[in-house]
Structures are given as C-alpha cells and as structure tokens.
Coordinates of C-alpha atoms in Angstrom, one line a residue:
X1 CA -18.8 -69.0 49.2
X2 CA -16.1 -68.0 46.7
X3 CA -16.0 -65.6 43.8
X4 CA -16.4 -68.4 41.2
X5 CA -19.6 -69.5 42.7
X6 CA -21.0 -66.0 42.8
X7 CA -20.2 -65.4 39.1
X8 CA -21.6 -68.7 37.9
X9 CA -24.6 -68.6 35.6
X10 CA -27.6 -71.0 36.0
X11 CA -30.2 -72.0 33.6
X12 CA -32.3 -69.0 32.6
X13 CA -29.4 -66.5 33.3
X14 CA -27.8 -64.5 30.6
X15 CA -26.1 -66.4 27.9
X16 CA -23.0 -64.2 27.8
X17 CA -19.7 -65.0 29.5
X18 CA -18.0 -62.4 31.8
X19 CA -14.6 -63.3 30.3
X20 CA -14.3 -62.2 26.7
X21 CA -14.0 -65.2 24.3
X22 CA -10.5 -65.3 22.8
X23 CA -10.4 -64.2 19.2
X24 CA -7.9 -65.3 16.5
X25 CA -4.8 -63.8 18.2
X26 CA -2.5 -65.4 15.6
X27 CA -3.8 -62.9 13.0
X28 CA -3.0 -60.0 15.3
X29 CA 0.5 -61.4 15.8
X30 CA 1.1 -61.7 12.0
X31 CA -0.2 -58.2 11.5
X32 CA 2.1 -56.9 14.3
X33 CA 5.2 -58.5 12.8
X34 CA 4.5 -57.3 9.3
X35 CA 3.7 -53.7 10.4
X36 CA 6.6 -53.3 12.8
X37 CA 9.1 -54.8 10.4
X38 CA 8.2 -52.7 7.4
X39 CA 7.9 -49.5 9.4
X40 CA 11.7 -49.6 10.0
X41 CA 12.4 -50.1 6.3
X42 CA 10.1 -47.2 5.4
X43 CA 11.5 -44.9 8.0
X44 CA 15.1 -45.3 6.8
X45 CA 14.0 -45.0 3.2
X46 CA 12.2 -41.8 4.0
X47 CA 15.3 -40.3 5.6
X48 CA 17.4 -41.3 2.6
X49 CA 14.9 -39.9 0.1
X50 CA 13.9 -36.9 2.3
X51 CA 10.2 -37.8 1.8
X52 CA 7.7 -36.6 4.5
X53 CA 5.1 -38.9 3.0
X54 CA 7.3 -41.9 3.7
X55 CA 8.4 -40.7 7.1
X56 CA 4.9 -39.9 8.2
X57 CA 3.7 -43.3 6.9
X58 CA 6.5 -45.0 8.8
X59 CA 5.5 -43.2 12.0
X60 CA 2.0 -44.1 11.2
X61 CA 3.0 -47.8 10.9
X62 CA 4.8 -47.6 14.3
X63 CA 1.6 -46.4 15.9
X64 CA -0.1 -49.3 14.1
X65 CA 2.3 -51.7 15.7
X66 CA 1.6 -50.1 19.1
X67 CA -2.2 -50.4 18.3
X68 CA -1.8 -54.0 17.5
X69 CA 0.3 -54.6 20.6
X70 CA -2.4 -52.9 22.7
X71 CA -5.0 -55.0 21.0
X72 CA -3.2 -58.2 21.9
X73 CA -2.6 -57.0 25.5
X74 CA -6.3 -56.0 25.8
X75 CA -7.5 -59.3 24.5
X76 CA -5.2 -61.1 26.9
X77 CA -6.6 -59.0 29.8
X78 CA -10.2 -59.4 28.6
X79 CA -9.9 -63.2 28.6
X80 CA -9.2 -63.2 32.4
X81 CA -12.2 -64.5 34.3
X82 CA -14.1 -62.2 36.8
X83 CA -12.7 -61.9 40.3
X84 CA -13.8 -60.8 43.7
X85 CA -12.6 -57.3 42.8
X86 CA -13.8 -57.2 39.1
X87 CA -17.2 -58.9 39.1
X88 CA -17.9 -58.0 35.4
X89 CA -14.5 -59.3 34.2
X90 CA -12.1 -57.2 32.1
X91 CA -14.0 -56.7 28.8
X92 CA -13.6 -53.0 29.1
X93 CA -9.8 -53.3 28.5
X94 CA -10.6 -53.5 24.7
X95 CA -12.4 -50.2 24.7
X96 CA -9.8 -48.6 26.8
X97 CA -7.1 -49.7 24.3
X98 CA -9.1 -48.3 21.4
X99 CA -9.5 -45.0 23.3
X100 CA -5.7 -44.8 23.9
X101 CA -5.0 -45.7 20.2
X102 CA -7.3 -42.9 19.0
X103 CA -5.6 -40.3 21.3
X104 CA -2.2 -41.3 19.9
X105 CA -3.6 -41.0 16.3
X106 CA -4.8 -37.5 17.0
X107 CA -1.3 -36.4 18.1
X108 CA 0.2 -38.0 15.0
X109 CA -2.2 -36.3 12.7
X110 CA -1.4 -32.9 14.3
X111 CA 2.3 -33.5 13.9
X112 CA 2.0 -34.5 10.2
X113 CA -0.1 -31.4 9.3
X114 CA 2.2 -29.0 11.1
X115 CA 5.3 -30.5 9.4
X116 CA 3.5 -30.5 6.0
X117 CA 2.7 -26.8 6.2
X118 CA 6.3 -26.1 7.0
X119 CA 7.4 -28.1 3.9
X120 CA 4.9 -26.3 1.7
X121 CA 6.5 -23.0 2.6
X122 CA 10.1 -24.4 2.4
X123 CA 10.1 -27.4 -0.1
X124 CA 12.7 -30.2 0.5
X125 CA 14.1 -32.2 -2.4
X126 CA 12.7 -35.7 -2.6
X127 CA 14.0 -38.8 -4.3
X128 CA 11.0 -39.8 -6.3
X129 CA 12.1 -43.2 -7.5
X130 CA 12.9 -44.4 -4.0
X131 CA 9.6 -43.1 -2.7
X132 CA 7.7 -45.0 -5.5
X133 CA 9.4 -48.3 -4.9
X134 CA 9.1 -48.2 -1.1
X135 CA 5.5 -47.0 -1.4
X136 CA 4.6 -50.0 -3.7
X137 CA 6.0 -52.4 -1.1
X138 CA 4.3 -50.6 1.7
X139 CA 1.0 -50.7 -0.1
X140 CA 1.3 -54.5 -0.5
X141 CA 2.1 -54.9 3.2
X142 CA -0.8 -52.7 4.3
X143 CA -3.2 -54.5 2.1
X144 CA -2.2 -57.8 3.7
X145 CA -2.4 -56.4 7.3
X146 CA -5.8 -54.8 6.6
X147 CA -7.2 -58.1 5.3
X148 CA -5.9 -59.9 8.4
X149 CA -7.6 -57.4 10.8
X150 CA -10.8 -57.3 8.9
X151 CA -11.5 -60.9 9.9
X152 CA -12.5 -59.7 13.4
X153 CA -15.5 -57.4 12.8
X154 CA -17.0 -57.5 16.4
X155 CA -14.2 -56.1 18.4
X156 CA -14.2 -52.3 18.7
X157 CA -10.5 -52.6 19.7
X158 CA -9.6 -54.5 16.5
X159 CA -11.6 -52.0 14.5
X160 CA -9.6 -49.2 16.1
X161 CA -6.4 -50.9 15.0
X162 CA -7.8 -51.4 11.5
X163 CA -8.4 -47.7 11.3
X164 CA -4.7 -47.2 11.9
X165 CA -3.9 -49.7 9.1
X166 CA -6.4 -48.2 6.7
X167 CA -4.7 -44.8 7.3
X168 CA -1.4 -46.5 6.4
X169 CA -3.0 -47.9 3.3
X170 CA -4.0 -44.4 2.2
X171 CA -0.6 -43.2 3.3
X172 CA 1.1 -45.7 1.0
X173 CA -1.1 -44.7 -1.9
X174 CA -0.4 -41.0 -1.2
X175 CA 3.4 -41.8 -1.1
X176 CA 3.1 -43.7 -4.3
X177 CA 1.3 -40.8 -6.1
X178 CA 3.9 -38.4 -4.6
X179 CA 6.8 -40.4 -5.9
X180 CA 5.4 -40.7 -9.4
X181 CA 4.5 -36.9 -9.6
X182 CA 7.9 -35.9 -8.3
X183 CA 9.7 -38.1 -10.9
X184 CA 7.5 -36.8 -13.8
X185 CA 7.3 -33.1 -12.9
X186 CA 9.7 -32.3 -10.1
X187 CA 6.9 -30.6 -8.1
X188 CA 8.1 -31.2 -4.5
X189 CA 5.0 -29.6 -2.8
X190 CA 2.9 -32.7 -3.8
X191 CA 4.5 -34.6 -1.0
X192 CA 3.3 -32.5 2.0
X193 CA 0.0 -31.7 0.3
X194 CA -0.9 -35.4 0.0
X195 CA 0.3 -36.0 3.6
X196 CA -2.3 -33.4 4.8
X197 CA -5.0 -35.0 2.6
X198 CA -4.4 -38.4 4.1
X199 CA -4.2 -37.0 7.6
X200 CA -7.7 -35.5 7.3
X201 CA -9.1 -38.8 6.1
X202 CA -7.5 -40.6 9.1
X203 CA -8.9 -37.9 11.4
X204 CA -12.5 -38.6 10.4
X205 CA -12.2 -42.3 11.1
X206 CA -10.3 -41.8 14.3
X207 CA -12.9 -39.4 15.7
X208 CA -15.6 -42.0 15.0
X209 CA -13.9 -44.7 16.9
X210 CA -13.0 -42.3 19.7
X211 CA -16.6 -41.3 20.1
X212 CA -17.7 -44.9 20.2
X213 CA -15.1 -46.0 22.7
X214 CA -15.7 -42.9 24.9
X215 CA -19.5 -43.6 24.9
X216 CA -18.8 -47.2 25.9
X217 CA -16.4 -46.3 28.7
X218 CA -18.9 -43.8 30.0
X219 CA -21.5 -46.6 30.2
X220 CA -23.7 -45.0 27.6
X221 CA -26.7 -46.8 26.2
X222 CA -25.5 -49.1 23.4
X223 CA -25.8 -47.2 20.1
X224 CA -28.1 -49.9 18.5
X225 CA -30.6 -49.8 21.4
X226 CA -33.4 -47.3 21.7
X227 CA -33.6 -46.6 25.5
X228 CA -37.1 -45.0 25.4
X229 CA -38.5 -47.9 23.2
X230 CA -37.1 -50.4 25.8
X231 CA -39.1 -48.6 28.5
X232 CA -42.2 -48.5 26.4
X233 CA -42.0 -52.2 25.5
X234 CA -41.5 -53.1 29.2
X235 CA -44.6 -51.2 30.3
X236 CA -46.6 -52.8 27.5
X237 CA -46.1 -56.3 29.0
X238 CA -49.3 -57.6 30.5
X239 CA -49.2 -57.2 34.3
X240 CA -46.6 -54.4 34.4
X241 CA -47.8 -51.1 35.9
X242 CA -44.7 -49.0 35.4
X243 CA -40.9 -49.1 35.2
X244 CA -38.4 -46.9 36.9
X245 CA -34.7 -46.7 37.8
X246 CA -34.0 -48.3 34.3
X247 CA -30.4 -48.5 33.1
X248 CA -29.0 -50.0 29.9
X249 CA -25.3 -50.3 29.2
X250 CA -22.6 -52.6 27.8
X251 CA -20.4 -54.7 30.2
X252 CA -18.0 -55.4 27.3
X253 CA -18.4 -54.7 23.6
X254 CA -21.3 -56.5 22.1
X255 CA -22.8 -57.6 25.5
X256 CA -25.5 -55.2 26.6
X257 CA -27.0 -55.4 30.1
X258 CA -30.1 -54.0 31.8
X259 CA -31.2 -53.3 35.4
X260 CA -34.4 -51.7 36.7
X261 CA -37.4 -51.8 39.0
X262 CA -40.7 -53.1 37.7
X263 CA -44.0 -52.4 39.4
X264 CA -46.5 -55.3 38.9
X265 CA -50.2 -55.6 39.8
X266 CA -49.8 -58.9 41.6
X267 CA -46.5 -60.3 42.9
X268 CA -47.6 -63.9 42.2
X269 CA -47.6 -63.0 38.5
X270 CA -43.9 -62.1 38.6
X271 CA -42.5 -65.4 37.3
X272 CA -44.7 -65.3 34.2
X273 CA -44.0 -61.6 33.7
X274 CA -40.3 -62.1 34.0
X275 CA -40.4 -64.8 31.4
X276 CA -42.2 -62.5 28.9
X277 CA -39.8 -59.6 29.7
X278 CA -36.7 -61.8 29.1
X279 CA -38.0 -63.1 25.8
X280 CA -39.0 -59.6 24.6
X281 CA -35.6 -58.0 25.6
X282 CA -33.6 -60.8 24.0
X283 CA -35.6 -61.1 20.8
X284 CA -36.4 -57.4 20.2
X285 CA -33.5 -55.5 21.7
X286 CA -30.7 -58.2 21.9
X287 CA -30.4 -57.8 25.7
X288 CA -29.9 -61.1 27.6
X289 CA -28.2 -60.0 30.8
X290 CA -31.1 -58.5 32.9
X291 CA -31.5 -57.8 36.5
X292 CA -35.0 -56.6 37.6
X293 CA -36.5 -55.9 41.0
X294 CA -40.2 -56.5 41.1
X295 CA -42.4 -54.3 43.3
X296 CA -46.1 -54.7 43.9
X297 CA -48.1 -51.5 43.1
X298 CA -50.7 -50.0 45.4
X299 CA -49.2 -51.0 48.8
X300 CA -49.1 -47.5 50.4
X301 CA -52.0 -45.5 51.6
X302 CA -51.1 -42.7 49.2
X303 CA -49.8 -44.3 46.1
X304 CA -46.1 -44.0 45.5
X305 CA -45.7 -41.9 42.4
X306 CA -43.9 -43.8 39.6
X307 CA -41.1 -42.0 37.7
X308 CA -40.7 -41.8 33.9
X309 CA -37.8 -43.9 32.3
X310 CA -36.6 -40.8 30.3
X311 CA -35.7 -38.3 33.0
X312 CA -34.8 -38.1 37.1
X313 CA -37.2 -37.3 39.9
X314 CA -37.4 -34.2 42.2
X315 CA -34.9 -35.7 44.6
X316 CA -34.2 -32.7 46.8
X317 CA -37.9 -32.6 47.8
X318 CA -38.8 -36.2 47.8
X319 CA -35.9 -37.6 49.9
X320 CA -37.4 -36.4 53.1
X321 CA -38.6 -38.7 55.8
X322 CA -42.2 -37.4 55.8
X323 CA -44.9 -39.5 54.2
X324 CA -48.4 -38.6 53.5
X325 CA -51.1 -40.2 55.8
X326 CA -54.5 -40.7 54.3
X327 CA -57.7 -40.4 56.5
X328 CA -61.4 -39.6 56.0
X329 CA -63.9 -37.2 57.4
X330 CA -67.7 -37.9 57.5
X331 CA -69.6 -35.2 55.7
X332 CA -73.3 -34.5 55.0
X333 CA -75.1 -33.3 51.9
X334 CA -78.9 -33.1 51.1
X335 CA -78.4 -36.4 49.3
X336 CA -77.1 -38.2 52.4
X337 CA -73.7 -39.0 54.0
X338 CA -70.4 -39.2 52.2
X339 CA -66.7 -39.4 53.1
X340 CA -64.1 -36.9 52.1
X341 CA -60.5 -38.2 51.9
X342 CA -57.5 -36.0 53.0
X343 CA -53.8 -36.6 52.9
X344 CA -51.6 -35.1 55.6
X345 CA -47.9 -34.5 56.1
X346 CA -46.1 -33.4 59.3
X347 CA -47.0 -33.5 63.0
X348 CA -50.8 -33.4 63.6
X349 CA -50.1 -31.8 67.0
X350 CA -48.6 -28.8 65.2
X351 CA -50.9 -25.8 65.7
X352 CA -49.6 -24.3 62.4
X353 CA -52.0 -25.9 59.9
X354 CA -51.9 -25.4 56.1
X355 CA -54.8 -26.4 53.9
X356 CA -53.9 -27.0 50.2
X357 CA -57.1 -27.3 48.1
X358 CA -57.0 -28.3 44.5
X359 CA -58.8 -27.2 41.3
X360 CA -62.0 -28.5 39.6
X361 CA -60.7 -31.7 38.0
X362 CA -57.7 -32.3 40.2
X363 CA -56.9 -34.0 43.6
X364 CA -54.9 -33.5 46.8
X365 CA -51.8 -35.2 45.3
X366 CA -51.2 -32.0 43.3
X367 CA -49.5 -30.6 46.5
X368 CA -47.4 -33.6 47.5
X369 CA -44.1 -31.9 46.6
X370 CA -45.0 -28.7 48.3
X371 CA -46.4 -30.5 51.3
X372 CA -43.2 -32.5 51.8
X373 CA -41.2 -29.2 51.5
X374 CA -43.3 -27.4 54.1
X375 CA -44.2 -30.1 56.6
X376 CA -41.3 -29.2 58.8
X377 CA -43.1 -25.9 59.6
X378 CA -46.8 -26.9 59.1
X379 CA -49.2 -29.7 59.5
X380 CA -50.1 -29.8 55.8
X381 CA -53.6 -31.2 54.9
X382 CA -54.5 -31.8 51.2
X383 CA -58.1 -33.0 50.8
X384 CA -59.6 -34.8 47.8
X385 CA -62.7 -32.7 47.3
X386 CA -65.8 -34.9 47.1
X387 CA -66.2 -36.6 43.7
X388 CA -62.4 -36.7 43.3
X389 CA -59.5 -39.0 44.2
X390 CA -60.2 -41.2 47.2
X391 CA -63.4 -39.4 48.3
X392 CA -66.9 -40.7 47.7
X393 CA -69.1 -39.7 44.8
X394 CA -72.3 -37.9 45.4
X395 CA -75.5 -39.6 44.4
X396 CA -76.9 -36.3 43.2
X397 CA -74.3 -34.5 41.0
X398 CA -76.2 -31.1 41.3
X399 CA -74.5 -30.8 44.8
X400 CA -71.0 -30.7 43.2
X401 CA -70.9 -27.0 44.1
X402 CA -68.9 -24.5 46.2
X403 CA -71.4 -24.5 49.1
X404 CA -71.2 -28.3 49.5
X405 CA -67.4 -28.2 49.2
X406 CA -67.3 -25.4 51.9
X407 CA -69.5 -27.5 54.2
X408 CA -67.1 -30.4 53.8
X409 CA -64.1 -28.2 54.7
X410 CA -65.9 -27.0 57.8
X411 CA -66.5 -30.7 58.8
X412 CA -62.7 -31.3 58.3
X413 CA -61.8 -28.3 60.5
X414 CA -64.2 -29.6 63.1
X415 CA -62.6 -33.1 63.1
X416 CA -59.1 -31.7 63.3
X417 CA -60.1 -29.1 66.0
X418 CA -58.5 -26.4 63.9
X419 CA -58.8 -22.8 65.3
X420 CA -56.7 -21.1 62.7
X421 CA -55.5 -22.2 59.3
X422 CA -53.3 -21.0 56.4
X423 CA -55.0 -21.6 53.1
X424 CA -53.5 -22.3 49.6
X425 CA -56.2 -22.7 47.0
X426 CA -55.7 -23.3 43.3
X427 CA -58.6 -22.3 41.0
X428 CA -61.7 -23.9 42.6
X429 CA -59.7 -24.4 45.8
X430 CA -59.2 -20.7 45.9
X431 CA -62.9 -20.0 45.5
X432 CA -63.7 -22.3 48.4
X433 CA -60.9 -20.5 50.4
X434 CA -62.4 -17.1 49.7
X435 CA -65.8 -18.0 51.1
X436 CA -64.2 -19.9 54.0
X437 CA -62.1 -16.9 54.9
X438 CA -65.1 -14.6 54.8
X439 CA -67.2 -16.8 57.2
X440 CA -67.5 -15.6 60.8
X441 CA -65.7 -17.8 63.3
X442 CA -63.4 -19.5 60.7
X443 CA -60.1 -17.8 61.0
X444 CA -57.8 -17.9 58.1
X445 CA -54.3 -16.6 59.0
X446 CA -53.0 -16.1 55.4
X447 CA -54.6 -16.9 52.1
X448 CA -53.0 -17.6 48.7
X449 CA -55.3 -17.5 45.7
X450 CA -53.5 -19.4 42.9
X451 CA -54.7 -18.0 39.6
X452 CA -58.3 -17.4 40.6
X453 CA -60.5 -14.5 41.5
X454 CA -64.2 -13.6 41.8
X455 CA -64.4 -13.2 38.0
X456 CA -63.8 -16.2 35.7
X457 CA -63.0 -15.2 32.1
X458 CA -65.3 -16.7 29.4
X459 CA -62.3 -18.2 27.5
X460 CA -61.4 -20.3 30.5
X461 CA -65.0 -21.6 30.9
X462 CA -65.0 -22.7 27.3
X463 CA -61.6 -24.5 27.7
X464 CA -62.8 -26.3 30.9
X465 CA -66.0 -27.4 29.3
X466 CA -64.0 -28.9 26.4
X467 CA -62.6 -31.7 28.6
X468 CA -64.1 -31.8 32.1
X469 CA -66.5 -34.8 32.3
X470 CA -65.8 -35.8 28.7
X471 CA -64.9 -39.4 27.8
X472 CA -61.3 -40.3 28.7
X473 CA -60.2 -43.9 28.4
X474 CA -57.0 -45.4 27.0
X475 CA -55.7 -49.0 27.0
X476 CA -52.1 -47.7 27.3
X477 CA -51.1 -45.7 30.4
X478 CA -48.3 -43.9 28.5
X479 CA -50.7 -42.6 25.9
X480 CA -53.3 -41.6 28.6
X481 CA -50.6 -39.7 30.5
X482 CA -49.4 -37.9 27.3
X483 CA -53.0 -36.9 26.6
X484 CA -53.5 -35.5 30.1
X485 CA -50.2 -33.7 29.9
X486 CA -51.4 -31.9 26.8
X487 CA -54.6 -30.9 28.5
X488 CA -52.6 -29.5 31.4
X489 CA -50.1 -27.7 29.1
X490 CA -51.1 -24.3 30.6
X491 CA -49.4 -25.4 33.9
X492 CA -46.1 -24.5 32.2
X493 CA -43.1 -26.3 31.1
X494 CA -42.2 -29.4 33.2
X495 CA -39.8 -32.3 33.0
X496 CA -41.2 -35.8 32.4
X497 CA -40.7 -36.7 36.1
X498 CA -42.6 -33.5 37.2
X499 CA -45.5 -34.4 34.8
X500 CA -45.5 -37.9 36.4
X501 CA -45.7 -36.4 39.8
X502 CA -48.6 -34.1 38.8
X503 CA -50.6 -36.3 36.5
X504 CA -49.6 -39.9 37.3
X505 CA -52.0 -40.0 40.4
X506 CA -54.8 -38.6 38.2
X507 CA -55.0 -41.9 36.2
X508 CA -56.8 -45.0 37.5
X509 CA -57.0 -48.4 35.9
X510 CA -60.5 -49.8 35.5
X511 CA -61.7 -52.6 33.3
X512 CA -58.3 -52.8 31.5
X513 CA -58.5 -49.0 30.7
X514 CA -56.8 -46.0 32.1
X515 CA -59.4 -43.4 33.1
X516 CA -59.4 -40.2 35.2
X517 CA -59.8 -40.3 39.0
X518 CA -62.9 -38.1 39.3
X519 CA -66.7 -38.6 38.9
X520 CA -67.5 -37.3 35.3
X521 CA -70.7 -35.9 36.8
X522 CA -68.8 -33.1 38.5
X523 CA -69.4 -31.3 35.1
X524 CA -73.2 -31.4 35.5
X525 CA -73.7 -28.3 37.6
X526 CA -70.8 -26.6 35.9
X527 CA -72.5 -27.0 32.5
X528 CA -75.9 -26.0 33.9
X529 CA -74.7 -22.5 34.8
X530 CA -76.6 -19.8 32.9
X531 CA -75.3 -16.3 32.4
X532 CA -77.6 -15.0 35.1
X533 CA -76.4 -17.6 37.6
X534 CA -72.8 -16.9 36.7
X535 CA -73.3 -13.1 37.3
X536 CA -74.9 -13.7 40.7
X537 CA -72.1 -16.0 41.7
X538 CA -69.5 -13.5 40.7
X539 CA -71.2 -10.8 42.8
X540 CA -71.3 -13.1 45.8
X541 CA -67.6 -13.8 45.3
X542 CA -66.7 -10.2 45.1
X543 CA -68.5 -9.6 48.4
X544 CA -66.7 -12.5 50.1
X545 CA -63.4 -11.3 48.8
X546 CA -64.0 -7.7 50.1
X547 CA -64.8 -9.0 53.6
X548 CA -61.6 -11.0 54.0
X549 CA -59.4 -9.5 56.7
X550 CA -56.3 -11.6 56.5
X551 CA -53.2 -11.0 54.2
X552 CA -53.9 -12.3 50.7
X553 CA -51.4 -13.2 48.0
X554 CA -52.9 -13.4 44.5
X555 CA -50.7 -15.5 42.2
X556 CA -51.3 -15.2 38.5
X557 CA -49.9 -17.2 35.6
X558 CA -48.7 -14.5 33.1
X559 CA -50.5 -16.4 30.3
X560 CA -53.6 -17.3 32.3
X561 CA -57.0 -17.3 30.4
X562 CA -58.9 -17.6 33.7
X563 CA -57.6 -14.7 35.8
X564 CA -57.0 -11.5 33.9
X565 CA -54.7 -8.7 34.9
X566 CA -57.7 -6.4 35.1
X567 CA -59.3 -8.7 37.7
X568 CA -56.1 -8.8 39.7
X569 CA -55.9 -5.0 39.7
X570 CA -59.6 -4.7 40.8
X571 CA -59.0 -7.2 43.6
X572 CA -56.0 -5.3 45.0
X573 CA -57.9 -2.1 44.8
X574 CA -61.0 -3.6 46.6
X575 CA -59.2 -5.3 49.5
X576 CA -56.1 -3.4 50.9
X577 CA -54.8 -6.7 52.5
X578 CA -54.3 -8.1 49.0
X579 CA -51.0 -8.2 47.0
X580 CA -50.2 -9.9 43.8
X581 CA -47.4 -11.7 42.0
X582 CA -47.1 -12.9 38.4
X583 CA -45.3 -16.1 37.2
X584 CA -43.8 -15.9 33.7
X585 CA -44.4 -18.5 31.0
X586 CA -47.3 -20.1 32.9
X587 CA -51.0 -20.1 32.1
X588 CA -53.7 -21.5 34.3
X589 CA -52.5 -22.5 36.8
X590 CA -48.9 -22.5 38.3
X591 CA -48.4 -26.0 39.6
X592 CA -46.2 -25.1 42.6
X593 CA -44.0 -28.2 42.1
X594 CA -40.8 -26.2 41.2
X595 CA -38.6 -25.0 44.0
X596 CA -38.9 -21.3 43.0
X597 CA -42.7 -21.4 43.1
X598 CA -42.7 -23.3 46.5
X599 CA -40.4 -20.6 47.9
X600 CA -43.2 -18.1 47.1
X601 CA -45.6 -19.9 49.4
X602 CA -42.9 -20.5 52.0
X603 CA -42.1 -16.9 52.3
X604 CA -45.7 -15.7 52.3
X605 CA -46.8 -18.2 55.0
X606 CA -43.9 -17.3 57.4

C-alpha cells in the first residue's frame, strides 16, 4: 500500500484536495517584473534627488518583489501532492510566506520611521520636480500591480503581498504630494513627515495579516467558525449523547477540518448520524473534511463522564489505572426490601477503608476525582444513598430519613466486613456520619464533616426547598446542565470540565427529556418537618456530636448559608477532638474536586 492510495478520497469523503489548486501564476509573474523593474528606477531617482520618500518607496518595492517571489515559491510548493512524510500536503507554505513577508515589513517600517525622525531634525535638500515625475510613474505602476494581485482574493499569501503593494501605492501618493509641496514652498520636512504617515498605515495592515497568518500556523480555529456553536450543533443531532476531544483547524487556507469523538446512544445508528453530521457541518459551518470516532454511551458500570467541548479535563487525577466498580447491598426498611448501590475504588482487601457519603440531592459520583486520588492508600467506597443514582426508590417516601440511611450504611459495613472506617460526609452525608460515629460498636477512625453541623440555618432550608423535588426536565442536555450548574453555584468557581464531572452524572435521559437522577419524593419528609421536629432533631444531633471520640475535621465554605461560623465555634468548644478549616470563595458546599481541597482530606486521613 503506497502513499497515493492512503491519500486518495472516496465517495463521501471531503471535497477538498490536499494539493492546493494552482492559481493564476502569470499575474504574479507580471506583478513581480513590474515591481522589481521600477524599484531600481525609483531607488536611483531617490539618490539623485535626495528624497527619503522615493528611497523608502523603492525599498518598499524591493520587499514587494521579494513578497511576490515568495508567493510564487509558496504556490509552487503548495501545489505539490501529499507524500508519505507530509500527509496533508504543503498548503501551509502560503501562510508561512505571508508570515515572513509581514516580519520583513515590520523591519522596513521601523527603519523608515527612524530615518524620517533624523531628517526632521536635520532636513536634507530634495529635488521636488524629479520626485514628482518619478512618483507619478510609480503611482501608475503600483495601481497596475495592485489590480493584478486583487484578482486572487482567496489566498492569504497573495493578500499579504497585496498589502505590500498597497503600501507602495500610498508611498507613491506621499512621494507625489512631497514633490509638489517642495516645489511650491521649499518645505523639506514634508518628505519625512509623509513617510512616517505612510509607514503607520502600512503597519496597521501588516499587523492584521501577521495576526491571521500566525493564527493559521498555530492551528487556531478558523476565524469564521464558532467553535462552541459547532459543539452545540453536534450535540443537537438526534442520537448524539455528547461530543468530546473536538478540534477544528485549517489544513491550508480556506480548507477547514474537524476531528472529534461522538458518543451515540446506539452504534447501529452511526451511519445515519454521520450523514446528518456531515450535512450540517458542510452547510452550516463550511467544514467538509471531518474525521469522527463514534463511541456507544453507557457501556461501563459507572458511566464514563463526558467532557465539555470548551475546556480540558482534570487529567492529573483521571489518568490513573483505577476504575470504579459498582455493586449493591441488600437493605431493609419498614416498607420492604431495597438495594443500595455503591461505587468502589482501590483494593477491597485493603483494611484502610474510606466512606464518602454525599448530600441530599447528590450521588456517589460526586467523589470520583477524590476517590481516584486516594485509592492508592484506601479502599474508597461511595454509596448512592437510597432514592438516588443507581439505588432503588422507596415505596414509602416518609422513610427517606437519616435513621433509614444509617441502617443502610450499617448493612453496607456488614457486607464489607468493615471493622474500622474513615468517613467523609458532605451535608446530609455528614449528618449520617455523625450518628454512625456515635453508635457503639461502629468505629470511625477519622471523620470529616463537609459544611454541616448539628444546626442547619434557616436560609439554607429555604434554598434547598426551592429546588429539591421540584420539576426539572429539559429536552436539551446542555441547557439542563447549565440549569443544574446555576443551582450548584455555591459549590464555588469551577471550569466547564469540572462542572461536567460534578453534574454530568446527575442527569438522566428519560422519555426524550433530561431529568435529575433522584426520586423527587425525597423532598416529602424534608418538607414535612415542623419547627418542633427540627428542634428535636437538632438536639439529637448535638448529643451525637458530643459523644464522638475520634478526630473530627469540620470544613466550612466561607460563604456557606447552611453552616454558620457560630455553629463551628460551638462544635469545637463542645467536642475537644474537633478542629475546623474554612475554604474561601465557596458556599455550601466545597466540592473537593480541586487538588488543593483533596489535599486537605489526604492530610487529615493520614
């Protein structure tokens, strides 16, 4: 199999050619001959007349000739077919030539300005009539060359060369004005002043082309393509779950390309989905060279968390070889039997066990990043408390309470034959941990209470009641995720990929709508709490907290509306084993997905 066979395009492939189609090179040759020939005439005329305007314009025309020469060379190189070493062909030669031309122009502009300033301070006599005549001829030549180059509007390289010639055109006009003014008034400073003016005009155009060619050489997203909109349009295709590892760039000027991974609901739908994607990208975004890898969603026991198209994932933590394992434990409630799911990382034979228990409307996947970071030291177990995630729903929602959750955790410890456990509890998970640690016979080695204490502030109860169990259904996953992210804003500032890690698993697709993972009825006992019941519960929690005899770390979000500073102070005063730490710019509750927060847990559990 040779390189030509590998580069060949079949029906349905991109319509572009790897070799750049030859443009009208005869026009470039004509422009080159005219420019180079007249630059010599103008240079000697400038020396004879002592005109900086003519000399600078002659130098400018020499660089134009070099630009045109590079344009011809670049087009010759770009026409070469792809090879075994250059599979995309040589289309980038054009942008490289444009970049070099612009750098030369920057040097020329700097020289003209420096020389002009010198001549303003020390004026030189200039032969005005000679300048006027030569400038008129130069203006005619530059107009002709500009017209020739303007016939190729697609090539960034030809446009860069045209910028040179337009600068020459302005230079000829400036030289003409300079000659006329000097003949009429004898004011010699007009020559360097107009040279500076023209240089500044040239500088503006040069920087524009330089920016564009640099962007192209750095494989930036084509300027006319909205990268985020491409990602949104891809995920809007029927059958597409999500898109990741998406890249858009230009192989050669005017030929955008796209590669990426597409998760689909069913692999058998891929041919139909690909056809729709190809049509959409070609018609809406002008992209016809696409390479997409399909992946079927939902194949792992613990769903692989998709990554947003706008930003990168938490690579340092997610590149480990440990993968969560999902299992179930049989539990009992007054309403009957149910199963509680749990996700585990690390070696189950490891006697050092860490429970990570989530908040009211969350699930065990909240701790995936921390679990993968700590599973080298601990067997990390993250349950989906009943009514959430992969666990069963209770037939009687009035049993969605801490006593039932505590009973299920005891069943889990029994199944795993755990004698001692470290406990990390966020919000509701911390309340369960407090009671578990206070129970005789259930040894908790160390306990982290993440933004929770025996007393829950009224403002937090009002906030929780505003969304827990309320209707939540969206046709578009992106909109659903944005809504959930806004609800979870007190978690602190996070990147798009971090929000995806936190809230992506909270969304489930059901009946063509994206809904939350939990039983809405978990809010029933929560909303049924009266002030008297709340007070009694708080007193019971204070008693449990007081009787805990293991080291306790209380973590508080500095902007938390659930755990007040006063409550933290009372907790530390009541139990001498308790210490506290506060995390800035976070409310309820710190997500422990960032490295600096995970290090807090790592150090405490050592």
